XYZ file of N, CA and C in Angstrom:
447
model
N -6.195 -25.423 3.005
C -7.022 -25.362 2.097
C -6.532 -23.541 1.169
N -5.359 -24.398 0.461
C -5.197 -23.154 -0.671
C -6.147 -22.278 -0.953
N -5.453 -21.481 -1.305
C -5.892 -20.309 -1.955
C -7.586 -19.832 -1.757
N -8.039 -20.348 -0.436
C -9.046 -19.718 -0.046
C -9.570 -18.292 -0.020
N -8.788 -17.279 0.295
C -8.708 -16.065 0.300
C -8.049 -15.403 -0.610
N -6.887 -15.395 -0.066
C -5.566 -14.978 -1.182
C -5.361 -15.720 -2.446
N -6.093 -15.538 -3.609
C -6.133 -15.692 -4.798
C -4.612 -15.848 -6.086
N -3.774 -14.724 -5.605
C -2.805 -14.641 -6.605
C -1.704 -15.784 -6.567
N -1.343 -15.845 -7.860
C -0.396 -16.915 -7.632
C 1.039 -16.659 -7.899
N 1.374 -15.945 -8.106
C 2.476 -15.161 -8.607
C 3.623 -14.938 -7.641
N 2.662 -14.680 -6.173
C 3.739 -13.756 -5.193
C 2.804 -14.730 -4.067
N 3.563 -14.315 -3.060
C 3.114 -15.310 -1.650
C 2.748 -14.119 -0.659
N 1.817 -14.442 -0.120
C 0.945 -13.349 0.410
C 1.893 -12.611 2.163
N 1.775 -11.336 2.443
C 2.404 -10.608 3.212
C 1.164 -10.733 4.425
N 1.788 -11.771 5.409
C 0.257 -11.674 6.708
C 0.819 -11.110 8.012
N -0.142 -10.733 8.452
C 0.156 -10.130 10.040
C -0.627 -11.338 10.779
N 0.263 -11.718 11.634
C 0.110 -13.172 12.856
C 0.391 -12.596 14.226
N 0.719 -11.641 14.307
C 1.397 -10.968 15.806
C -0.029 -10.286 17.024
N -1.287 -10.481 16.000
C -2.394 -10.082 16.812
C -3.749 -10.175 17.493
N -4.362 -9.626 18.210
C -5.252 -10.373 18.421
C -6.381 -9.695 17.547
N -7.519 -10.266 17.729
C -8.763 -9.587 17.004
C -9.907 -8.642 18.161
N -10.449 -8.198 18.177
C -11.356 -6.999 18.801
C -12.370 -7.305 19.057
N -12.753 -8.440 18.353
C -13.945 -9.031 18.737
C -14.403 -10.053 17.898
N -15.735 -10.469 17.611
C -16.465 -11.820 16.836
C -16.193 -11.183 15.306
N -14.948 -11.237 14.594
C -14.855 -10.533 13.471
C -14.701 -11.690 12.429
N -15.216 -11.668 11.073
C -15.570 -12.582 9.825
C -14.459 -12.665 9.243
N -13.958 -13.684 8.870
C -13.162 -13.600 7.817
C -13.202 -12.802 6.566
N -12.793 -12.568 5.674
C -12.724 -11.971 4.495
C -13.790 -10.664 4.470
N -13.268 -10.104 5.521
C -13.841 -8.698 5.901
C -12.665 -7.747 6.176
N -12.561 -6.446 5.795
C -11.546 -5.581 6.195
C -11.408 -5.336 7.765
N -9.737 -5.080 7.974
C -9.876 -4.700 9.335
C -8.617 -3.653 9.580
N -8.146 -2.911 10.210
C -7.308 -1.684 10.729
C -6.251 -2.836 11.861
N -4.662 -2.174 10.769
C -4.064 -3.381 11.422
C -3.306 -1.897 12.782
N -3.644 -2.701 14.051
C -3.419 -1.372 15.301
C -2.126 -2.172 15.571
N -1.367 -1.486 17.139
C -0.507 -1.570 17.580
C -0.378 -3.336 17.739
N -1.435 -3.524 18.738
C -1.850 -4.870 19.591
C -3.017 -5.513 18.336
N -4.055 -4.906 18.062
C -5.102 -5.546 17.896
C -5.673 -5.319 16.332
N -6.548 -6.414 15.426
C -6.838 -6.040 14.544
C -7.991 -5.392 14.722
N -8.604 -4.536 14.469
C -10.347 -3.795 14.129
C -10.934 -3.884 13.308
N -12.398 -3.677 13.632
C -12.988 -3.627 12.201
C -12.968 -2.649 11.383
N -12.955 -2.433 10.177
C -12.902 -1.555 9.709
C -14.003 -1.214 8.736
N -14.544 -0.115 9.074
C -16.170 0.378 8.489
C -15.721 1.274 7.158
N -14.548 1.697 6.961
C -14.480 2.863 6.011
C -12.860 2.779 5.622
N -12.329 3.362 4.663
C -11.339 3.593 4.084
C -10.478 5.066 4.389
N -9.700 5.152 5.721
C -9.087 6.354 6.093
C -7.565 6.193 6.031
N -7.171 7.099 7.392
C -6.233 6.803 7.610
C -5.138 5.471 8.084
N -6.370 4.573 8.070
C -5.918 3.159 8.944
C -5.044 2.260 7.831
N -4.192 1.197 8.455
C -3.655 0.322 7.990
C -4.441 -0.546 7.451
N -4.966 -0.912 6.660
C -6.117 -1.947 5.829
C -5.307 -2.892 5.883
N -5.992 -3.846 5.839
C -5.901 -5.739 5.713
C -7.012 -6.060 5.817
N -7.277 -7.565 5.188
C -8.126 -8.602 4.792
C -7.680 -10.016 5.756
N -8.877 -9.645 6.716
C -9.172 -10.669 7.683
C -8.946 -12.142 7.090
N -7.916 -13.163 7.440
C -8.190 -14.296 6.742
C -8.589 -15.549 7.827
N -8.408 -16.724 6.964
C -9.705 -17.266 8.055
C -8.821 -18.257 9.195
N -9.724 -18.392 9.892
C -8.958 -19.357 11.283
C -8.425 -20.955 10.857
N -7.500 -21.085 9.977
C -7.256 -22.081 9.426
C -6.412 -23.019 9.918
N -6.403 -22.617 11.292
C -5.469 -23.173 12.076
C -6.491 -24.131 12.986
N -7.857 -23.844 12.727
C -8.569 -25.042 13.536
C -8.956 -26.183 12.738
N -8.400 -26.335 11.365
C -8.341 -27.755 10.531
C -9.357 -27.111 9.509
N -9.213 -28.128 8.581
C -10.414 -27.717 7.298
C -11.538 -28.265 7.717
N -12.662 -27.923 6.969
C -14.023 -28.100 7.065
C -14.427 -28.797 6.106
N -15.620 -29.262 5.784
C -16.224 -30.168 4.831
C -16.771 -29.542 3.795
N -17.297 -28.119 4.080
C -17.741 -27.189 3.218
C -16.369 -26.434 2.780
N -16.272 -25.803 1.370
C -15.509 -24.971 1.606
C -15.357 -23.765 2.082
N -16.195 -23.577 2.261
C -16.272 -21.452 2.563
C -16.766 -21.916 3.691
N -16.903 -23.121 4.601
C -17.667 -23.118 5.975
C -16.350 -22.210 6.833
N -14.947 -22.753 6.775
C -14.553 -22.070 7.768
C -14.362 -20.355 7.308
N -14.610 -19.956 5.771
C -14.882 -18.420 5.898
C -15.953 -17.514 6.385
N -16.661 -18.279 7.151
C -17.964 -17.774 7.532
C -18.147 -17.918 9.134
N -17.001 -18.095 9.467
C -16.906 -18.392 11.012
C -15.916 -17.481 11.806
N -16.924 -16.237 12.486
C -16.175 -15.907 13.074
C -14.922 -15.966 14.046
N -14.063 -15.422 14.227
C -12.990 -14.835 15.009
C -13.629 -15.223 16.698
N -13.113 -15.528 17.627
C -13.382 -15.152 18.847
C -12.561 -13.910 19.196
N -13.357 -13.137 20.407
C -12.693 -11.617 20.605
C -11.358 -12.377 21.534
N -9.989 -11.817 21.617
C -8.946 -12.063 22.430
C -8.374 -13.243 21.087
N -8.481 -13.461 20.346
C -7.571 -14.420 19.485
C -6.584 -14.131 18.463
N -6.024 -14.402 18.262
C -4.785 -14.442 17.524
C -5.129 -14.301 16.253
N -4.937 -13.364 15.214
C -5.563 -13.287 14.099
C -5.011 -13.193 12.865
N -5.198 -13.550 11.521
C -4.302 -13.729 10.859
C -5.048 -13.266 9.551
N -4.128 -11.719 9.212
C -4.471 -10.739 8.030
C -3.539 -10.687 6.992
N -4.239 -10.334 5.701
C -3.550 -10.327 4.661
C -3.212 -8.494 4.007
N -1.558 -8.397 4.160
C -1.611 -6.982 4.002
C -1.608 -7.112 2.577
N -2.417 -6.178 1.923
C -2.679 -6.056 0.713
C -1.502 -5.275 -0.457
N -1.742 -5.899 -1.540
C -0.586 -4.941 -2.565
C -1.662 -4.855 -4.014
N -1.203 -3.757 -4.724
C -2.197 -3.813 -6.080
C -1.964 -4.712 -6.852
N -3.446 -5.258 -7.048
C -3.311 -6.456 -8.585
C -3.494 -7.704 -7.615
N -3.158 -7.920 -5.944
C -3.449 -9.068 -5.677
C -5.122 -9.100 -5.768
N -5.289 -10.590 -6.041
C -6.709 -11.393 -6.415
C -7.084 -12.509 -4.747
N -8.218 -11.481 -4.644
C -8.863 -11.853 -2.999
C -9.859 -12.266 -3.000
N -10.469 -13.046 -2.040
C -12.163 -13.365 -2.182
C -12.422 -12.412 -0.879
N -13.250 -11.587 -1.009
C -13.969 -10.710 0.146
C -15.277 -10.488 0.409
N -15.337 -10.285 1.452
C -17.204 -10.411 1.766
C -17.853 -9.144 1.304
N -19.261 -8.858 0.671
C -19.899 -8.298 -0.047
C -20.937 -7.592 0.773
N -21.072 -6.237 0.600
C -22.600 -5.413 1.082
C -23.556 -6.269 -0.215
N -25.149 -5.879 0.247
C -25.843 -6.549 -0.571
C -26.067 -5.541 -1.571
N -26.033 -6.003 -2.481
C -26.433 -5.444 -4.012
C -25.550 -6.099 -5.333
N -26.040 -5.232 -6.273
C -26.048 -5.813 -7.583
C -24.315 -5.394 -8.036
N -23.350 -6.297 -8.488
C -22.300 -5.766 -8.956
C -22.159 -6.285 -10.068
N -21.153 -5.394 -10.972
C -20.744 -5.728 -12.369
C -19.541 -5.830 -12.734
N -18.707 -6.830 -13.638
C -17.580 -7.187 -13.892
C -16.549 -5.751 -13.739
N -15.663 -5.282 -12.969
C -14.932 -4.265 -13.071
C -15.170 -2.969 -12.352
N -16.401 -3.609 -11.592
C -16.886 -2.400 -10.684
C -16.148 -1.831 -9.408
N -15.825 -0.358 -9.420
C -14.854 0.169 -8.910
C -15.872 -0.339 -6.732
N -15.321 -0.509 -6.048
C -15.411 -0.966 -4.415
C -15.167 -0.419 -3.783
N -15.451 0.177 -2.307
C -15.015 0.852 -1.193
C -15.369 0.027 -0.175
N -14.617 -0.043 0.941
C -15.322 -0.307 2.392
C -16.361 0.021 2.723
N -17.234 -0.981 3.323
C -18.434 -0.614 3.625
C -18.541 -1.168 5.232
N -20.005 -0.660 5.549
C -20.355 -1.643 7.071
C -19.862 -2.669 7.333
N -19.215 -3.055 8.523
C -18.711 -4.719 8.490
C -17.881 -5.132 8.002
N -16.899 -4.174 7.408
C -15.589 -4.495 6.318
C -16.271 -5.331 5.233
N -17.307 -4.910 5.009
C -18.087 -5.361 3.461
C -17.037 -4.523 2.281
N -17.184 -5.029 1.343
C -17.226 -3.968 0.262
C -17.950 -3.681 -0.288
N -18.779 -2.355 -1.084
C -19.858 -2.029 -1.769
C -19.165 -1.316 -2.586
N -20.157 -0.973 -3.700
C -20.067 0.100 -4.680
C -19.709 1.247 -4.283
N -18.384 1.729 -4.992
C -18.090 3.075 -4.613
C -18.454 4.309 -5.321
N -19.028 5.132 -4.608
C -19.322 6.334 -5.061
C -18.504 7.329 -5.177
N -18.944 8.910 -5.751
C -18.219 9.590 -6.018
C -17.567 10.245 -4.463
N -16.188 10.524 -4.761
C -15.257 11.014 -3.469
C -14.747 9.732 -2.698
N -15.410 8.552 -2.843
C -15.038 7.442 -1.957
C -14.138 6.961 -2.064
N -13.183 6.627 -1.387
C -11.596 6.093 -1.508
C -11.962 4.314 -2.447
N -11.554 3.745 -3.394
C -12.023 2.981 -4.117
C -10.179 2.087 -3.956
N -10.938 0.677 -3.152
C -9.960 -0.181 -2.866
C -9.965 -1.676 -3.636
N -10.579 -1.770 -4.284
C -10.770 -2.995 -5.156
C -11.647 -2.672 -6.443
N -11.692 -4.036 -7.359
C -12.608 -3.878 -8.452
C -12.880 -5.207 -8.335
N -14.397 -5.488 -8.433
C -15.351 -6.463 -8.700
C -14.612 -8.145 -10.050
N -14.309 -9.034 -9.590
C -13.509 -9.988 -10.764
C -14.549 -10.562 -10.990
N -15.734 -10.988 -10.896
C -16.265 -11.967 -11.565
C -17.392 -11.500 -12.292
N -18.194 -12.609 -13.087
C -19.458 -12.225 -13.599
C -20.076 -11.387 -12.614
N -21.414 -10.290 -13.585
C -22.156 -9.941 -12.613
C -23.009 -10.324 -12.064
N -23.691 -10.044 -10.872
C -24.252 -10.747 -9.651
C -25.151 -9.921 -8.863
N -26.349 -10.347 -8.763
C -26.851 -9.818 -7.483
C -26.431 -10.511 -6.358
N -25.799 -9.756 -5.265
C -25.368 -10.677 -3.753
C -26.364 -10.068 -2.782
N -26.250 -10.971 -1.961
C -26.784 -10.663 0.144
C -25.728 -10.407 0.819
N -26.105 -9.775 1.436
C -25.051 -9.145 2.170
C -24.117 -10.667 3.090
N -22.863 -10.289 2.858
C -21.728 -11.400 3.323
C -21.288 -12.539 2.323
N -22.217 -12.141 1.010
C -21.507 -13.430 0.106
C -20.133 -12.938 -0.196
N -19.082 -14.107 -0.656
C -18.164 -13.988 -0.910
C -17.838 -13.625 -2.759
N -16.913 -12.897 -2.872
C -16.691 -12.320 -4.575
C -15.535 -12.778 -4.457
N -14.703 -12.649 -5.823
C -13.629 -12.347 -6.236
C -13.270 -10.833 -6.637
N -12.339 -10.187 -5.549
C -12.277 -9.095 -6.343
C -10.236 -8.856 -6.846
N -10.369 -7.745 -7.793
C -8.840 -7.631 -7.851
C -8.362 -6.196 -6.691
N -7.595 -6.085 -6.022
C -7.175 -5.014 -5.184
C -6.982 -3.550 -5.983
N -7.174 -2.661 -5.914
C -6.492 -1.678 -6.924
C -5.416 -0.647 -6.174
N -4.852 0.155 -6.665
C -4.079 1.113 -6.068
C -4.518 2.179 -5.315
N -5.084 2.100 -4.204
C -6.170 3.074 -3.619
C -6.295 4.645 -4.276
N -7.296 4.811 -4.614
C -7.515 6.274 -4.944
C -8.871 6.512 -4.789
N -9.038 8.219 -4.999
C -10.710 8.321 -4.609
C -11.266 8.808 -6.090
N -12.697 8.027 -5.953
C -13.297 8.062 -7.356
C -13.900 9.823 -7.174
N -13.757 10.382 -8.486
C -14.189 11.343 -9.103
C -15.922 11.457 -8.698
């Protein structure tokens, strides 16, 4: 399933694949890279942030997004994408209404949500405006992290 999460075409993704997941984590959500584990990130802090990849070693599914909605099992080896500014990726979103170019930050369950003043912006909404339910997937462009004024 090429480009299921990492959509940039001009570079190869940098992946972390030597750590286990700390729980039933969903692909397309933010994780913190620890010494031995990937744990769910619920905010941006002094964490080494990455985007959890799919369990693609389980094979292709019949629906293109089914594998992106299947959680890892605690203790499994996870695959995470180390992000760079301008990377185009698919990320799970918090419930809300989003507009093209909107600033986004990491929120509950590793999903992206609209950034408010003093939040650290990690990405920009990169598709037509829409009202999304919690967990819906959306295209985003990774930002060079900064604090929103």
